[in-house]
mmCIF file of C-alpha atoms and ligand atoms in Angstrom:
data_model
loop_
_atom_site.group_PDB
_atom_site.id
_atom_site.type_symbol
_atom_site.label_atom_id
_atom_site.label_comp_id
_atom_site.label_asym_id
_atom_site.label_seq_id
_atom_site.Cartn_x
_atom_site.Cartn_y
_atom_site.Cartn_z
ATOM 1 C CA UNK Q 3 -50.814 -38.126 138.560
ATOM 2 C CA UNK Q 4 -53.781 -35.802 138.674
ATOM 3 C CA UNK Q 5 -52.687 -34.176 141.970
ATOM 4 C CA UNK Q 6 -49.048 -33.908 141.039
ATOM 5 C CA UNK Q 7 -49.704 -32.436 137.628
ATOM 6 C CA UNK Q 8 -51.978 -29.814 139.175
ATOM 7 C CA UNK Q 9 -49.395 -28.926 141.824
ATOM 8 C CA UNK Q 10 -46.574 -28.593 139.327
ATOM 9 C CA UNK Q 11 -48.027 -25.474 137.759
ATOM 10 C CA UNK Q 12 -45.827 -22.423 137.389
ATOM 11 C CA UNK Q 13 -48.646 -19.915 137.904
ATOM 12 C CA UNK Q 14 -49.657 -19.851 141.597
ATOM 13 C CA UNK Q 15 -53.201 -18.766 140.728
ATOM 14 C CA UNK Q 16 -53.733 -21.926 138.695
ATOM 15 C CA UNK Q 17 -52.007 -24.209 141.167
ATOM 16 C CA UNK Q 18 -54.023 -26.259 143.677
ATOM 17 C CA UNK Q 19 -54.353 -24.616 147.088
ATOM 18 C CA UNK Q 20 -53.462 -26.513 150.247
ATOM 19 C CA UNK Q 21 -57.146 -27.059 150.978
ATOM 20 C CA UNK Q 22 -57.786 -28.369 147.495
ATOM 21 C CA UNK Q 23 -54.876 -30.764 147.756
ATOM 22 C CA UNK Q 24 -56.051 -32.033 151.130
ATOM 23 C CA UNK Q 25 -59.538 -32.524 149.762
ATOM 24 C CA UNK Q 26 -58.446 -34.347 146.654
ATOM 25 C CA UNK Q 27 -59.709 -37.968 146.703
ATOM 26 C CA UNK Q 28 -56.173 -39.277 146.384
ATOM 27 C CA UNK Q 29 -55.102 -37.476 149.562
ATOM 28 C CA UNK Q 30 -58.291 -37.952 151.568
ATOM 29 C CA UNK Q 31 -58.585 -40.732 154.066
ATOM 30 C CA UNK Q 32 -62.030 -42.258 154.521
ATOM 31 C CA UNK Q 33 -63.544 -39.221 152.873
ATOM 32 C CA UNK Q 34 -62.167 -36.805 155.441
ATOM 33 C CA UNK Q 35 -59.065 -34.837 154.613
ATOM 34 C CA UNK Q 36 -56.393 -35.543 157.237
ATOM 35 C CA UNK Q 37 -55.395 -31.932 157.713
ATOM 36 C CA UNK Q 38 -54.515 -32.196 161.399
ATOM 37 C CA UNK Q 39 -50.753 -32.329 160.803
ATOM 38 C CA UNK Q 40 -50.961 -29.157 158.729
ATOM 39 C CA UNK Q 41 -52.658 -27.269 161.485
ATOM 40 C CA UNK Q 42 -50.494 -28.578 164.214
ATOM 41 C CA UNK Q 43 -47.740 -26.874 162.260
ATOM 42 C CA UNK Q 44 -49.695 -23.643 162.501
ATOM 43 C CA UNK Q 45 -50.279 -24.129 166.199
ATOM 44 C CA UNK Q 46 -46.616 -24.888 166.766
ATOM 45 C CA UNK Q 47 -45.624 -21.711 164.972
ATOM 46 C CA UNK Q 48 -48.115 -19.678 166.975
ATOM 47 C CA UNK Q 49 -46.718 -21.094 170.196
ATOM 48 C CA UNK Q 50 -43.174 -20.220 169.218
ATOM 49 C CA UNK Q 51 -44.211 -16.753 168.206
ATOM 50 C CA UNK Q 52 -45.915 -16.189 171.531
ATOM 51 C CA UNK Q 53 -42.650 -16.911 173.336
ATOM 52 C CA UNK Q 54 -40.764 -14.201 171.448
ATOM 53 C CA UNK Q 55 -39.986 -10.736 172.706
ATOM 54 C CA UNK Q 56 -41.544 -7.698 171.041
ATOM 55 C CA UNK Q 57 -38.518 -6.676 168.991
ATOM 56 C CA UNK Q 58 -38.381 -10.045 167.322
ATOM 57 C CA UNK Q 59 -42.108 -9.952 166.686
ATOM 58 C CA UNK Q 60 -41.641 -6.564 165.082
ATOM 59 C CA UNK Q 61 -38.793 -7.965 163.013
ATOM 60 C CA UNK Q 62 -41.086 -10.708 161.765
ATOM 61 C CA UNK Q 63 -43.795 -8.192 160.993
ATOM 62 C CA UNK Q 64 -41.286 -6.142 159.021
ATOM 63 C CA UNK Q 65 -40.298 -9.324 157.223
ATOM 64 C CA UNK Q 66 -43.921 -10.114 156.409
ATOM 65 C CA UNK Q 67 -44.393 -6.577 155.165
ATOM 66 C CA UNK Q 68 -41.389 -6.743 152.853
ATOM 67 C CA UNK Q 69 -42.045 -10.167 151.360
ATOM 68 C CA UNK Q 70 -43.391 -10.514 147.842
ATOM 69 C CA UNK Q 71 -46.904 -11.693 147.034
ATOM 70 C CA UNK Q 72 -45.429 -14.924 145.740
ATOM 71 C CA UNK Q 73 -43.606 -15.585 148.988
ATOM 72 C CA UNK Q 74 -46.743 -15.274 151.076
ATOM 73 C CA UNK Q 75 -49.272 -16.702 148.632
ATOM 74 C CA UNK Q 76 -50.338 -19.738 150.662
ATOM 75 C CA UNK Q 77 -50.635 -17.717 153.851
ATOM 76 C CA UNK Q 78 -53.455 -15.544 152.587
ATOM 77 C CA UNK Q 79 -55.540 -18.680 152.065
ATOM 78 C CA UNK Q 80 -54.689 -19.778 155.566
ATOM 79 C CA UNK Q 81 -55.720 -16.418 156.993
ATOM 80 C CA UNK Q 82 -59.016 -16.528 155.110
ATOM 81 C CA UNK Q 83 -59.732 -20.001 156.452
ATOM 82 C CA UNK Q 84 -59.650 -18.510 159.953
ATOM 83 C CA UNK Q 85 -61.353 -15.209 159.167
ATOM 84 C CA UNK Q 86 -64.774 -16.719 158.566
ATOM 85 C CA UNK Q 87 -66.714 -13.468 158.394
ATOM 86 C CA UNK Q 88 -64.149 -11.846 156.100
ATOM 87 C CA UNK Q 89 -63.704 -8.866 158.416
ATOM 88 C CA UNK Q 90 -59.938 -8.806 157.891
ATOM 89 C CA UNK Q 91 -59.245 -9.744 161.502
ATOM 90 C CA UNK Q 92 -59.383 -12.950 163.495
ATOM 91 C CA UNK Q 93 -61.348 -12.871 166.732
ATOM 92 C CA UNK Q 94 -60.842 -15.235 169.645
ATOM 93 C CA UNK Q 95 -63.930 -17.099 168.479
ATOM 94 C CA UNK Q 96 -62.580 -17.480 164.953
ATOM 95 C CA UNK Q 97 -59.191 -18.603 166.224
ATOM 96 C CA UNK Q 98 -60.837 -21.191 168.449
ATOM 97 C CA UNK Q 99 -63.121 -22.540 165.710
ATOM 98 C CA UNK Q 100 -60.324 -22.477 163.138
ATOM 99 C CA UNK Q 101 -57.918 -24.439 165.275
ATOM 100 C CA UNK Q 102 -60.567 -26.857 166.524
ATOM 101 C CA UNK Q 103 -61.860 -27.578 163.053
ATOM 102 C CA UNK Q 104 -58.368 -28.500 162.067
ATOM 103 C CA UNK Q 105 -57.943 -30.867 164.945
ATOM 104 C CA UNK Q 106 -55.321 -28.829 166.790
ATOM 105 C CA UNK Q 107 -55.528 -29.663 170.464
ATOM 106 C CA UNK Q 108 -55.357 -26.736 172.815
ATOM 107 C CA UNK Q 109 -57.221 -25.373 175.806
ATOM 108 C CA UNK Q 110 -59.307 -22.240 175.724
ATOM 109 C CA UNK Q 111 -56.873 -20.736 178.222
ATOM 110 C CA UNK Q 112 -54.001 -21.256 175.820
ATOM 111 C CA UNK Q 113 -56.103 -19.962 172.970
ATOM 112 C CA UNK Q 114 -56.559 -16.681 174.828
ATOM 113 C CA UNK Q 115 -52.832 -16.483 175.486
ATOM 114 C CA UNK Q 116 -52.041 -17.198 171.846
ATOM 115 C CA UNK Q 117 -54.401 -14.532 170.623
ATOM 116 C CA UNK Q 118 -52.978 -12.031 173.055
ATOM 117 C CA UNK Q 119 -49.438 -12.746 171.971
ATOM 118 C CA UNK Q 120 -50.241 -12.642 168.256
ATOM 119 C CA UNK Q 121 -52.196 -9.435 168.718
ATOM 120 C CA UNK Q 122 -49.004 -7.391 168.658
ATOM 121 C CA UNK Q 123 -50.723 -3.996 168.595
ATOM 122 C CA UNK Q 124 -53.161 -4.919 171.357
ATOM 123 C CA UNK Q 125 -56.288 -4.206 169.294
ATOM 124 C CA UNK Q 126 -58.000 -7.315 170.665
ATOM 125 C CA UNK Q 127 -57.990 -9.129 167.306
ATOM 126 C CA UNK Q 128 -55.362 -10.576 164.981
ATOM 127 C CA UNK Q 129 -55.022 -8.784 161.649
ATOM 128 C CA UNK Q 130 -53.437 -10.164 158.495
ATOM 129 C CA UNK Q 131 -49.944 -8.830 159.171
ATOM 130 C CA UNK Q 132 -49.921 -10.108 162.731
ATOM 131 C CA UNK Q 133 -51.085 -13.487 161.491
ATOM 132 C CA UNK Q 134 -48.394 -13.575 158.821
ATOM 133 C CA UNK Q 135 -45.679 -12.731 161.318
ATOM 134 C CA UNK Q 136 -46.915 -15.399 163.737
ATOM 135 C CA UNK Q 137 -47.110 -18.166 161.165
ATOM 136 C CA UNK Q 138 -44.109 -17.444 158.960
ATOM 137 C CA UNK Q 139 -42.211 -20.583 158.125
ATOM 138 C CA UNK Q 140 -38.992 -21.103 160.006
ATOM 139 C CA UNK Q 141 -36.974 -21.294 156.841
ATOM 140 C CA UNK Q 142 -37.775 -17.641 156.140
ATOM 141 C CA UNK Q 143 -35.408 -16.694 158.950
ATOM 142 C CA UNK Q 144 -32.634 -18.668 157.368
ATOM 143 C CA UNK Q 145 -33.069 -16.714 154.182
ATOM 144 C CA UNK Q 146 -30.611 -13.845 154.292
ATOM 145 C CA UNK Q 147 -32.467 -11.686 151.807
ATOM 146 C CA UNK Q 148 -35.643 -11.755 153.918
ATOM 147 C CA UNK Q 149 -33.638 -10.536 156.887
ATOM 148 C CA UNK Q 150 -31.850 -7.881 154.865
ATOM 149 C CA UNK Q 151 -35.157 -6.494 153.699
ATOM 150 C CA UNK Q 152 -36.519 -6.526 157.232
ATOM 151 C CA UNK Q 153 -33.416 -4.705 158.469
ATOM 152 C CA UNK Q 154 -33.766 -2.125 155.699
ATOM 153 C CA UNK Q 155 -37.361 -1.618 156.784
ATOM 154 C CA UNK Q 156 -36.084 -0.373 160.152
ATOM 155 C CA UNK Q 157 -33.016 1.415 158.775
ATOM 156 C CA UNK Q 158 -35.055 4.129 157.077
ATOM 157 C CA UNK Q 159 -32.120 6.338 156.012
ATOM 158 C CA UNK Q 160 -30.089 3.371 154.816
ATOM 159 C CA UNK Q 161 -27.128 4.264 157.037
ATOM 160 C CA UNK Q 162 -26.419 0.647 157.944
ATOM 161 C CA UNK Q 163 -27.635 1.193 161.516
ATOM 162 C CA UNK Q 164 -30.978 1.209 163.276
ATOM 163 C CA UNK Q 165 -31.010 4.256 165.534
ATOM 164 C CA UNK Q 166 -33.325 4.936 168.478
ATOM 165 C CA UNK Q 167 -35.377 7.312 166.331
ATOM 166 C CA UNK Q 168 -35.778 4.756 163.594
ATOM 167 C CA UNK Q 169 -36.772 2.062 166.049
ATOM 168 C CA UNK Q 170 -39.215 4.504 167.613
ATOM 169 C CA UNK Q 171 -40.825 5.254 164.276
ATOM 170 C CA UNK Q 172 -41.364 1.567 163.460
ATOM 171 C CA UNK Q 173 -42.740 1.026 166.953
ATOM 172 C CA UNK Q 174 -45.243 3.790 166.220
ATOM 173 C CA UNK Q 175 -46.046 2.299 162.824
ATOM 174 C CA UNK Q 176 -46.886 -1.042 164.365
ATOM 175 C CA UNK Q 177 -48.805 0.764 167.118
ATOM 176 C CA UNK Q 178 -46.679 -0.634 169.907
ATOM 177 C CA UNK Q 179 -46.011 2.752 171.443
ATOM 178 C CA UNK Q 180 -47.475 2.070 174.856
ATOM 179 C CA UNK Q 181 -46.229 -1.483 175.069
ATOM 180 C CA UNK Q 182 -42.483 -1.248 174.964
ATOM 181 C CA UNK Q 183 -39.529 0.717 176.208
ATOM 182 C CA UNK Q 184 -37.690 1.630 173.029
ATOM 183 C CA UNK Q 185 -34.409 2.583 174.687
ATOM 184 C CA UNK Q 186 -34.256 -0.614 176.654
ATOM 185 C CA UNK Q 187 -35.201 -2.707 173.644
ATOM 186 C CA UNK Q 188 -32.430 -1.134 171.645
ATOM 187 C CA UNK Q 189 -29.812 -1.524 174.323
ATOM 188 C CA UNK Q 190 -30.631 -5.206 174.767
ATOM 189 C CA UNK Q 191 -29.878 -5.871 171.101
ATOM 190 C CA UNK Q 192 -26.953 -3.434 170.979
ATOM 191 C CA UNK Q 193 -24.235 -5.904 171.876
ATOM 192 C CA UNK Q 194 -21.251 -3.612 171.206
ATOM 193 C CA UNK Q 195 -22.879 -0.739 173.059
ATOM 194 C CA UNK Q 196 -22.475 1.961 170.409
ATOM 195 C CA UNK Q 197 -26.087 3.064 170.819
ATOM 196 C CA UNK Q 198 -27.368 1.704 167.527
ATOM 197 C CA UNK Q 199 -28.062 -1.644 165.951
ATOM 198 C CA UNK Q 200 -26.029 -2.821 163.012
ATOM 199 C CA UNK Q 201 -27.016 -5.671 160.731
ATOM 200 C CA UNK Q 202 -25.076 -8.319 162.657
ATOM 201 C CA UNK Q 203 -26.729 -7.317 165.889
ATOM 202 C CA UNK Q 204 -30.115 -7.402 164.176
ATOM 203 C CA UNK Q 205 -29.354 -10.845 162.785
ATOM 204 C CA UNK Q 206 -28.289 -12.115 166.197
ATOM 205 C CA UNK Q 207 -31.489 -10.736 167.738
ATOM 206 C CA UNK Q 208 -33.695 -12.352 165.083
ATOM 207 C CA UNK Q 209 -31.950 -15.707 165.309
ATOM 208 C CA UNK Q 210 -31.690 -15.592 169.052
ATOM 209 C CA UNK Q 211 -32.778 -18.267 171.543
ATOM 210 C CA UNK Q 212 -32.876 -21.195 169.193
ATOM 211 C CA UNK Q 213 -36.658 -21.092 168.716
ATOM 212 C CA UNK Q 214 -35.855 -21.463 165.075
ATOM 213 C CA UNK Q 215 -32.788 -23.608 165.283
ATOM 214 C CA UNK Q 216 -32.607 -26.968 163.657
ATOM 215 C CA UNK Q 217 -35.985 -28.589 163.727
ATOM 216 C CA UNK Q 218 -38.258 -27.959 160.794
ATOM 217 C CA UNK Q 219 -41.684 -28.865 162.118
HETATM 218 CA CA1 CA G 24 -62.877 -11.944 161.354
HETATM 219 CA CA1 CA G 25 -54.178 -6.650 166.422
HETATM 220 CA CA1 CA G 26 -24.400 -1.618 168.005
#
């Protein structure tokens, strides 16, 4: 009753955090919170993210950027639990310790690959937005309004299309300039070949490949 009543609180700031729930005596097992399943979820999401192409990663970053504080409330806690020194970025060392502490099984080789793939702007570390994009819950992509907002983030002049210039400007914003060929990226998503990306094409690109299909891990 104690746990449930403290979870069912309308105000997020007064609600128990995931860590607090996992450390509550009722949830603990043998005095050690069984948080491995939670973090395997994180690891699974990171793995899926690493398999995505840059445009989709950018789409997820745009989604993260356009979500409300409420929608991403739990994720800030998660980020902080990795960013031990509070620098605002996660280093390879912090990623390794964070995942290990949570019982996620992975090799240091994979860890390096994961960091590299989450580090969308190639700065060498994972910042908050990159982390958000990499660990967004799958159900966010099923939510039409999240995708509409992400599309609108690219479609700066609200014309209903993402043009090469608009794509270019978001690429610059996310500091991906030297990492992708904007024209080629656009043409891959431009299924009807009119030189720009409409909402349906954007949707198809974001929901592509089935990384997000079906299974809710
Ligand atoms: Ca840090
Ligand atoms: Ca980075
Ligand atoms: Ca098109």
